[in-house]
Tab-separated table of C-alpha atoms and ligand atoms in Angstrom:
chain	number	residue	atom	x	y	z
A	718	UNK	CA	-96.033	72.041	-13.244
A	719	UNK	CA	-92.862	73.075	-14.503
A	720	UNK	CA	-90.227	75.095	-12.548
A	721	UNK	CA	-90.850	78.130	-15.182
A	722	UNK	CA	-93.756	78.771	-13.079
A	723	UNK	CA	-92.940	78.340	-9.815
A	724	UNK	CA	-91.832	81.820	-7.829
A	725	UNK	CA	-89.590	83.055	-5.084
A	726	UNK	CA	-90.833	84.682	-1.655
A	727	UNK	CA	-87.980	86.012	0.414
A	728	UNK	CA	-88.932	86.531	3.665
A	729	UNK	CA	-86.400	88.672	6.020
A	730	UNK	CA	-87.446	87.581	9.385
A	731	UNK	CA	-89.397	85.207	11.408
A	732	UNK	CA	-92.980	86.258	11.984
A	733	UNK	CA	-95.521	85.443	14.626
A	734	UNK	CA	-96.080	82.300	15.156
A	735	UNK	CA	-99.867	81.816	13.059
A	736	UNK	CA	-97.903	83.698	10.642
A	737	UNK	CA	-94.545	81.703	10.200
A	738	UNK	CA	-97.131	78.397	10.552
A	739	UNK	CA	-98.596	79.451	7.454
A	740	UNK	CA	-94.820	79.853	5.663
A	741	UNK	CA	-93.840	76.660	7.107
A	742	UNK	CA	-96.904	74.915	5.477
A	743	UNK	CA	-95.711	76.671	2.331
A	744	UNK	CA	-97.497	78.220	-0.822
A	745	UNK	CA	-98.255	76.317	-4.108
A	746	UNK	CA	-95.895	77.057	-6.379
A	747	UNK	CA	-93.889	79.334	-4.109
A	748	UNK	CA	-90.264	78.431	-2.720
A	749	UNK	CA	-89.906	80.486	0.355
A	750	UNK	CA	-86.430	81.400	1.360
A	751	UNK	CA	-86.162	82.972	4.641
A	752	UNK	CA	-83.693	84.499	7.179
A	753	UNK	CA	-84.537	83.012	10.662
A	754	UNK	CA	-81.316	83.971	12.715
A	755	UNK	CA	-82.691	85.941	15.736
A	756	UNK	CA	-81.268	89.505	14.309
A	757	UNK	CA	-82.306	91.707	11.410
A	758	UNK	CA	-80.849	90.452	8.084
A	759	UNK	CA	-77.043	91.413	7.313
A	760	UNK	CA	-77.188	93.521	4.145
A	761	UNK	CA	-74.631	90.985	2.833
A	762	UNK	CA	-77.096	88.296	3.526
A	763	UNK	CA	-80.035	90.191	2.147
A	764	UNK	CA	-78.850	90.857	-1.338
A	765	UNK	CA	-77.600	87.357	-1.491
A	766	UNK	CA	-81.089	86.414	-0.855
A	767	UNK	CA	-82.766	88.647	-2.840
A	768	UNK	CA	-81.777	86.756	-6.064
A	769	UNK	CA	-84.477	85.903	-8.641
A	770	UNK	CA	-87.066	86.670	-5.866
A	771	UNK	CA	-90.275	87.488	-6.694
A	772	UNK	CA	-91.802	88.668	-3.925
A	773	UNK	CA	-90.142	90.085	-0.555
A	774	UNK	CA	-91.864	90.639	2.636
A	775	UNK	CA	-89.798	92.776	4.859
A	776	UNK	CA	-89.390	94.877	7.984
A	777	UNK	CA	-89.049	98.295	8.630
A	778	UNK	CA	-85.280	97.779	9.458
A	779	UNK	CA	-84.873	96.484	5.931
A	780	UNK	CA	-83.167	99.311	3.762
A	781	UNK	CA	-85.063	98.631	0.334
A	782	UNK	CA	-82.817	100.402	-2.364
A	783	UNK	CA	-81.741	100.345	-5.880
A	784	UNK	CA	-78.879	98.080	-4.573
A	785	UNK	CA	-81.130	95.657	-2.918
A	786	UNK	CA	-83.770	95.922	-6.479
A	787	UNK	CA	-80.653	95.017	-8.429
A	788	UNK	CA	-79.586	92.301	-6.515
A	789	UNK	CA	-82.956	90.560	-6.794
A	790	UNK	CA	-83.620	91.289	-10.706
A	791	UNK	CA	-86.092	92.536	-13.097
A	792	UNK	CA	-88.520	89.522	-12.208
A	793	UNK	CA	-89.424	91.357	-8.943
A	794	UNK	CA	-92.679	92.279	-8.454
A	795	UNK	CA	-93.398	93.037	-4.870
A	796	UNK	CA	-92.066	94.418	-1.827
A	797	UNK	CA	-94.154	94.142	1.267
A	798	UNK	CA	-93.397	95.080	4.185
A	799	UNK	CA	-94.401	94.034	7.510
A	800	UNK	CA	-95.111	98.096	8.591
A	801	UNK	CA	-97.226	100.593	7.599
A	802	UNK	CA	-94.200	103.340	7.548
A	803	UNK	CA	-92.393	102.549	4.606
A	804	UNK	CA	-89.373	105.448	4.740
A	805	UNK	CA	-87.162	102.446	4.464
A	806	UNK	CA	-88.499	102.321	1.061
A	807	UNK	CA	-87.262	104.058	-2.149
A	808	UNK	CA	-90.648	104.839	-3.347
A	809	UNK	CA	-89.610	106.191	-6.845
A	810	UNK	CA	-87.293	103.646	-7.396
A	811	UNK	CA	-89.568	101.169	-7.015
A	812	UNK	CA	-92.194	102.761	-9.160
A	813	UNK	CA	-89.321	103.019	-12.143
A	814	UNK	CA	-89.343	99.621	-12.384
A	815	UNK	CA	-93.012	98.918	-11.871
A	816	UNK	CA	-92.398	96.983	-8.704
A	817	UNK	CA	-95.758	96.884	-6.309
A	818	UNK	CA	-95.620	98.088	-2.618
A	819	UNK	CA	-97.661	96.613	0.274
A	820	UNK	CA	-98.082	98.502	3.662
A	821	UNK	CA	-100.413	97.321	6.592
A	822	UNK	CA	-102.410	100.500	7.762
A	823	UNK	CA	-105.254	100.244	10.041
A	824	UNK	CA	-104.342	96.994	11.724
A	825	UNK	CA	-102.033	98.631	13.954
A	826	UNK	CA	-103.645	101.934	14.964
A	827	UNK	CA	-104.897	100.900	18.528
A	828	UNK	CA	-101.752	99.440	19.667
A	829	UNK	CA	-99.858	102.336	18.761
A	830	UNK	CA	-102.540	104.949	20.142
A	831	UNK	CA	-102.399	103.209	23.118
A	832	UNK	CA	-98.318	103.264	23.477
A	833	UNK	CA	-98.998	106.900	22.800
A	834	UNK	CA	-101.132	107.119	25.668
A	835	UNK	CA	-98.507	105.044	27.925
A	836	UNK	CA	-95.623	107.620	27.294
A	837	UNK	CA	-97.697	110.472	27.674
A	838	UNK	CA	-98.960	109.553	30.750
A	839	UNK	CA	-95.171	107.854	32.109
A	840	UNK	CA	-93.922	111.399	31.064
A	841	UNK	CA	-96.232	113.436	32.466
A	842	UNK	CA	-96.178	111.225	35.561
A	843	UNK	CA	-92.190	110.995	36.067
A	844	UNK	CA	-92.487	106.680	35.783
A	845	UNK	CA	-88.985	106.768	35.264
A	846	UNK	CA	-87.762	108.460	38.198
A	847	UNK	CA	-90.780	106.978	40.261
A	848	UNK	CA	-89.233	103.447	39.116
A	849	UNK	CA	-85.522	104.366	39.523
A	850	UNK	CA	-86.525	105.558	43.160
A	851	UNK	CA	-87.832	102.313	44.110
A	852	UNK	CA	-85.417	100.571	43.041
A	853	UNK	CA	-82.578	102.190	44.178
A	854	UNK	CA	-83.927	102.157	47.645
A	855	UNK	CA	-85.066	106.354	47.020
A	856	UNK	CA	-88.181	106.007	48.387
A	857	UNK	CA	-88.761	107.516	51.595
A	858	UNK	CA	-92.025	108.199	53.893
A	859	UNK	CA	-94.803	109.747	51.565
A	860	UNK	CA	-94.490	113.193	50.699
A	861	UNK	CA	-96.480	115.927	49.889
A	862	UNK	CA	-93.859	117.375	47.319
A	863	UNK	CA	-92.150	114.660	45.676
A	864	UNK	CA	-91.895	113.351	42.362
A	865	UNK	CA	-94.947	115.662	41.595
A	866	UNK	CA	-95.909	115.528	38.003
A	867	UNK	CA	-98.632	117.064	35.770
A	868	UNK	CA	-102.287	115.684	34.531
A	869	UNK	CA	-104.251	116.116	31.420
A	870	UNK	CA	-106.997	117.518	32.860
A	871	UNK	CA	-108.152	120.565	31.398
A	872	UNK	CA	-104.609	120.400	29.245
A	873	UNK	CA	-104.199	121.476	25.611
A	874	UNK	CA	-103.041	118.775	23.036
A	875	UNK	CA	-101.020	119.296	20.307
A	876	UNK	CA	-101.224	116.336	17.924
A	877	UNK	CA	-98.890	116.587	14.611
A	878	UNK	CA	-100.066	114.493	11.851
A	879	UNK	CA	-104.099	113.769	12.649
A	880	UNK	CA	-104.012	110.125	10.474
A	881	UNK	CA	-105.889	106.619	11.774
A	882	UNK	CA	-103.429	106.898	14.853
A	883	UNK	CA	-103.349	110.733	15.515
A	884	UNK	CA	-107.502	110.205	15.925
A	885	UNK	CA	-106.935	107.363	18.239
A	886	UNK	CA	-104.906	108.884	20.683
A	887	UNK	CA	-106.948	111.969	20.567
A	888	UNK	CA	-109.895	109.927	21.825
A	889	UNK	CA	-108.140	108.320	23.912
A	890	UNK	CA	-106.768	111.124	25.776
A	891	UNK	CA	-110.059	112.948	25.462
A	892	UNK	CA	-111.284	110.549	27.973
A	893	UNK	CA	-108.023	111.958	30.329
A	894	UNK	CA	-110.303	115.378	30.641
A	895	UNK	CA	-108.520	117.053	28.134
A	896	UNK	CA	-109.996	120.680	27.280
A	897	UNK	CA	-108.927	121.249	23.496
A	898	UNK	CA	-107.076	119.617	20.889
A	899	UNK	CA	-104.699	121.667	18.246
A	900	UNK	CA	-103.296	119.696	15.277
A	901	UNK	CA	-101.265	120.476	12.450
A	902	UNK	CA	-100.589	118.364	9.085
A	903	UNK	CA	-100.705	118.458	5.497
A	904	UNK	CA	-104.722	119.962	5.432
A	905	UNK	CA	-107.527	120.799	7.681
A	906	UNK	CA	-109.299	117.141	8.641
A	907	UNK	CA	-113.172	117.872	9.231
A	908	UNK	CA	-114.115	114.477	9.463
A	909	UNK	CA	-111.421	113.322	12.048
A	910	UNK	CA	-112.244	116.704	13.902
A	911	UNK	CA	-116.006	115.696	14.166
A	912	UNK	CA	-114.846	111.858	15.159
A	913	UNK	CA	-113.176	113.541	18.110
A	914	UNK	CA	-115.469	116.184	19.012
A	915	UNK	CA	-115.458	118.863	21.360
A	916	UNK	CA	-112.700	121.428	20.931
A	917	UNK	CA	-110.288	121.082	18.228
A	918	UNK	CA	-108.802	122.920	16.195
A	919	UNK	CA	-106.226	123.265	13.136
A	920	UNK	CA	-103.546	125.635	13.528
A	921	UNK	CA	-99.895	126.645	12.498
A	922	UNK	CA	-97.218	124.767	13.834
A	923	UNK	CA	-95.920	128.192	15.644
A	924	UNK	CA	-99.068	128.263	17.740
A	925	UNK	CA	-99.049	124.377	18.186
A	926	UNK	CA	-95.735	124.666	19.893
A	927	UNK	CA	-96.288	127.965	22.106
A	928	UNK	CA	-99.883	126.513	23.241
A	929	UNK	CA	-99.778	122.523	24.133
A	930	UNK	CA	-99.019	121.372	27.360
A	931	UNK	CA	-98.689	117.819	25.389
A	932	UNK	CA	-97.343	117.657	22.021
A	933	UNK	CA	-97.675	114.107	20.303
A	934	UNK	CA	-95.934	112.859	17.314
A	935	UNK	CA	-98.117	110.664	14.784
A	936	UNK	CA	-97.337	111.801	11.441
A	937	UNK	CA	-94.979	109.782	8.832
A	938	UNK	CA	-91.399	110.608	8.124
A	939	UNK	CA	-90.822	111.724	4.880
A	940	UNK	CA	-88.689	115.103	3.173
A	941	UNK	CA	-91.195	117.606	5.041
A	942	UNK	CA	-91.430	116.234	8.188
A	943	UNK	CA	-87.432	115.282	8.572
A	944	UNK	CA	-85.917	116.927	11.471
A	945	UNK	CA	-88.903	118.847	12.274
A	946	UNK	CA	-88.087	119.229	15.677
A	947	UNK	CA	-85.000	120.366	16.025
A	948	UNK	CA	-83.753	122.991	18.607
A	949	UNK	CA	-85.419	125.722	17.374
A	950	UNK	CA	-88.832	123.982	17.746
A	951	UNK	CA	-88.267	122.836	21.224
A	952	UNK	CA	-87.039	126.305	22.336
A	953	UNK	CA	-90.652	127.253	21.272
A	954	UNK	CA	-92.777	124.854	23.374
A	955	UNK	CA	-93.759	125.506	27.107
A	956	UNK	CA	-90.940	124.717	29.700
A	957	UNK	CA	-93.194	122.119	31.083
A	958	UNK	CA	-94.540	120.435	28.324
A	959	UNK	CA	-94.659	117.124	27.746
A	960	UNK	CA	-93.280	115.725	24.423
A	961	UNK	CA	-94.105	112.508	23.212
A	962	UNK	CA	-93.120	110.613	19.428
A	963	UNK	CA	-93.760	107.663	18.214
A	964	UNK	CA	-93.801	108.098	14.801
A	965	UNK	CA	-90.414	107.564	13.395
A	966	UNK	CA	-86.742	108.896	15.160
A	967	UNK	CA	-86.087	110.772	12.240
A	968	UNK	CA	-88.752	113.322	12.527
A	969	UNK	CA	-86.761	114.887	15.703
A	970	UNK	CA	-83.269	116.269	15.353
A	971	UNK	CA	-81.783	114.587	18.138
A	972	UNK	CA	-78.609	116.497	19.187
A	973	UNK	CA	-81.656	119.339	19.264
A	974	UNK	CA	-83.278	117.360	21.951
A	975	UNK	CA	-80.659	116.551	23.557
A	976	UNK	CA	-79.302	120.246	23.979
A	977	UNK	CA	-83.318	121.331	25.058
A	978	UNK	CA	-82.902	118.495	27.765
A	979	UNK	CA	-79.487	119.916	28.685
A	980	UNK	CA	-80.734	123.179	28.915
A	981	UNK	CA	-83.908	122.329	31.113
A	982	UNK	CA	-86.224	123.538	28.043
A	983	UNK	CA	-88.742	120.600	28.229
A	984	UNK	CA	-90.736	119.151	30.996
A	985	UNK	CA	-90.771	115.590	29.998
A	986	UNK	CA	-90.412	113.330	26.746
A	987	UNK	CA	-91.535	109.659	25.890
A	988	UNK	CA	-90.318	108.369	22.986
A	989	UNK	CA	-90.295	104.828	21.291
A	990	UNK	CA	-88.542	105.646	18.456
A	991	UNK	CA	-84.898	107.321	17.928
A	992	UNK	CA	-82.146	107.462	15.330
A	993	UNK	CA	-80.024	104.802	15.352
A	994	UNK	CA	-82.682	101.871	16.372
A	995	UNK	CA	-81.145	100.286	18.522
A	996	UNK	CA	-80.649	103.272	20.667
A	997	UNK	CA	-76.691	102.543	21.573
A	998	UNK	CA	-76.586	102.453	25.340
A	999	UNK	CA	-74.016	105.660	26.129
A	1000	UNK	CA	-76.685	107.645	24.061
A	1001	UNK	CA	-76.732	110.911	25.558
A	1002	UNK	CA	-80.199	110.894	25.535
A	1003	UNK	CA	-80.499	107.926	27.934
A	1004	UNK	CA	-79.021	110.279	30.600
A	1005	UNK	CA	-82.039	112.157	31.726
A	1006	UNK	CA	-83.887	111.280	33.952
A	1007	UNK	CA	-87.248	113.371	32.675
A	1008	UNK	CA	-86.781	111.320	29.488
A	1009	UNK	CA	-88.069	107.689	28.944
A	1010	UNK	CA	-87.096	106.002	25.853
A	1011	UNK	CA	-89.175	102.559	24.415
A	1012	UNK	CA	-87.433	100.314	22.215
A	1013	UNK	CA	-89.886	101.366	19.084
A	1014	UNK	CA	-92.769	98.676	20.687
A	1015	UNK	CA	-95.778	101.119	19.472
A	1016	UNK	CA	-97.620	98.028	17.484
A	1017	UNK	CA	-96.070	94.922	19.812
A	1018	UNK	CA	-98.624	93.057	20.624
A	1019	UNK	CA	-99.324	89.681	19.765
A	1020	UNK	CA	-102.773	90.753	17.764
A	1021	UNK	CA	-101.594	93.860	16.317
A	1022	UNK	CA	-98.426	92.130	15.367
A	1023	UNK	CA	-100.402	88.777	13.793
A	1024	UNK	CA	-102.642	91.345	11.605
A	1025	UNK	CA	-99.581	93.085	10.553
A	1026	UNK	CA	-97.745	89.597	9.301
A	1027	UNK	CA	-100.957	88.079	7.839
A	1028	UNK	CA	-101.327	91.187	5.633
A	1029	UNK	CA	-98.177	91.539	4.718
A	1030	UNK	CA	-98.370	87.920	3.621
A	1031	UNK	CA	-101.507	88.598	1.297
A	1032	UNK	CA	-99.552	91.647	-0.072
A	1033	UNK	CA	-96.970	89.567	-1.240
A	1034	UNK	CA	-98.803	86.876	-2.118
A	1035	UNK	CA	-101.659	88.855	-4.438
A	1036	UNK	CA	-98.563	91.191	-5.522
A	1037	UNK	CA	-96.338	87.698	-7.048
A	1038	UNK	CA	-99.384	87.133	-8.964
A	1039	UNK	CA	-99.017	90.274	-11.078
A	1040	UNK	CA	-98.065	89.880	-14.717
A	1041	UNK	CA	-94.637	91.225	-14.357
A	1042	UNK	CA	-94.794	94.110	-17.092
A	1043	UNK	CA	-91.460	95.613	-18.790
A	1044	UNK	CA	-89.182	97.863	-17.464
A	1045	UNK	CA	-89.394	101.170	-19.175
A	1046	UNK	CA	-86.710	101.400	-20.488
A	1047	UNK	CA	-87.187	98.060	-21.862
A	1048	UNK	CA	-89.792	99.280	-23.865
B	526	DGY	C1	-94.782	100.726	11.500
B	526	DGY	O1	-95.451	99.768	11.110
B	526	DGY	O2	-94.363	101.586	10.728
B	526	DGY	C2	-94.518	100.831	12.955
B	526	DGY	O3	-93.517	101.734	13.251
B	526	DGY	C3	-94.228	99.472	13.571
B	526	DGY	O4	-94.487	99.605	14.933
């Protein structure tokens, strides 16, 4: 075996632990060069890394650019990341240069569904200022009118983007007694309206917004979808409704939130995730008390999180063993 054929894996983080057993035991012919600090990779650190890789399996908070593409060089063949969002990814760029992408759909549709679930039912059910109450020594003898929130019974839905995980909170929250489902996306789905059942329907977003009493956020983040709902949007929805994303921060124009909060537009909102990640901890947004914020947790736990690193793994590894074809403009 001569070094010629030997490749190079960069891997940006630790991974679960049957996961990061597997890099430890290694890869023939692979030299795996890994960040481990406890933190996301300095972008210093990364393109320093990235250097005659092969292969790299990142994260979501991995900013894969031309930059980071150049740093690595033209032997790249793979980027795979350990998510199944990949609007930390320039797409085109990495199509230029014939460079493979690997995502890891389907593994982590339940977990997120059911973190759906949890905020819309910590929303609807004021968990935050239920919590705060106890905590702070708030709670008094029971009463008949406090902290009184809202159930799903009989409730519309509005779920935006009806993919793997907008079906799996619709069942889900089918179960809750919920009376009719509106969804909006890029096209009518027929076959994820019959896996639901009952009454659903596809409508414009304008009627979405004016009729939900819940209004969930599954669908990806890309040029469409950006900023989606901003002020205007909110301004639309019922005063009580319950808002709920866990899609990606970026599909919600945040100072727009924050102003609908201000202005007492929305009942309640759950999100887990925001813009920046980490959420820094004078965010405005942290500072009502009808608003519960996650930590972007929607796929963490230890089985979703295993399937996620394991695929990601065989993306990289079946990716390296492309024949690395020219760059166009090599040709
Ligand atoms: C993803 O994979 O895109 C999720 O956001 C991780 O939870």
């Amino acid at each position: 075996m001569t070094d010629l054929q030997r490749q190079r894996l960069l891997v940006t983080r630790t991974l679960p632990q049957a996961s990061q057993a597997r890099l430890d035991k290694g890869f023939k012919d692979v030299d795996i060069v890994q960040w481990k600090e406890d933190c996301a990779i300095p972008r210093s650190e990364f393109l320093k890394m990235a250097k005659g890789a092969d292969g790299i399996l990142c994260l979501l908070t991995d900013n894969i650019d031309a930059e980071v593409l150049n740093a690595a060089g033209p032997q790249l063949k793979v980027v795979s990341t350990m998510s199944v969002g990949y609007d930390h990814v320039n797409v085109p760029e990495l199509e230029s240069r014939n460079i493979a992408l690997g995502i890891t759909p389907g593994v982590l549709t339940e977990a997120t569904a059911d973190t759906t679930v949890l905020l819309v039912l910590a929303a609807a059910r004021r968990m935050r200022e239920s919590m705060d109450a106890v905590t702070h020594g708030k709670w008094g003898a029971w009463s008949p009118t406090w902290l009184l929130g809202s159930q799903l019974t009989d409730k519309t839905v509005g779920i935006v983007g009806l993919g793997r995980i907008g079906v799996a909170v619709a069942k889900r929250l089918k179960a809750f007694g919920v009376q009719k489902f509106l969804y909006q996306g890029t096209r009518r789905k027929e076959e994820s309206e019959k896996t639901i059942g009952g009454e659903i329907e596809f409508v414009a977003m304008e009627r979405l917004l004016k009729e939900s009493d819940v209004i969930c956020v599954c669908c990806a983040l890309n040029d469409k979808t950006k900023n989606m709902f901003n002020y205007s949007a909110f301004s639309k929805m019922k005063g009580s409704v319950v808002f709920v994303n866990t899609a990606r921060g970026g599909i919600v124009d945040q100072d727009g939130l924050i102003r609908a909060l201000k202005e007492g537009k929305l009942g309640s909102v759950g999100l887990d995730v925001t813009v920046p990640e980490p959420l820094p901890k004078d965010s405005e947004l942290l500072s009502f008390s009808n608003c519960i914020v996650l930590p972007h947790i929607g796929s963490a736990t230890l089985e979703t999180r295993t399937a996620m690193s394991e695929i990601a793994i065989e993306n990289v590894l079946s990716g390296m063993k492309r024949e690395r074809l020219p760059f166009p403009h090599d040709a």
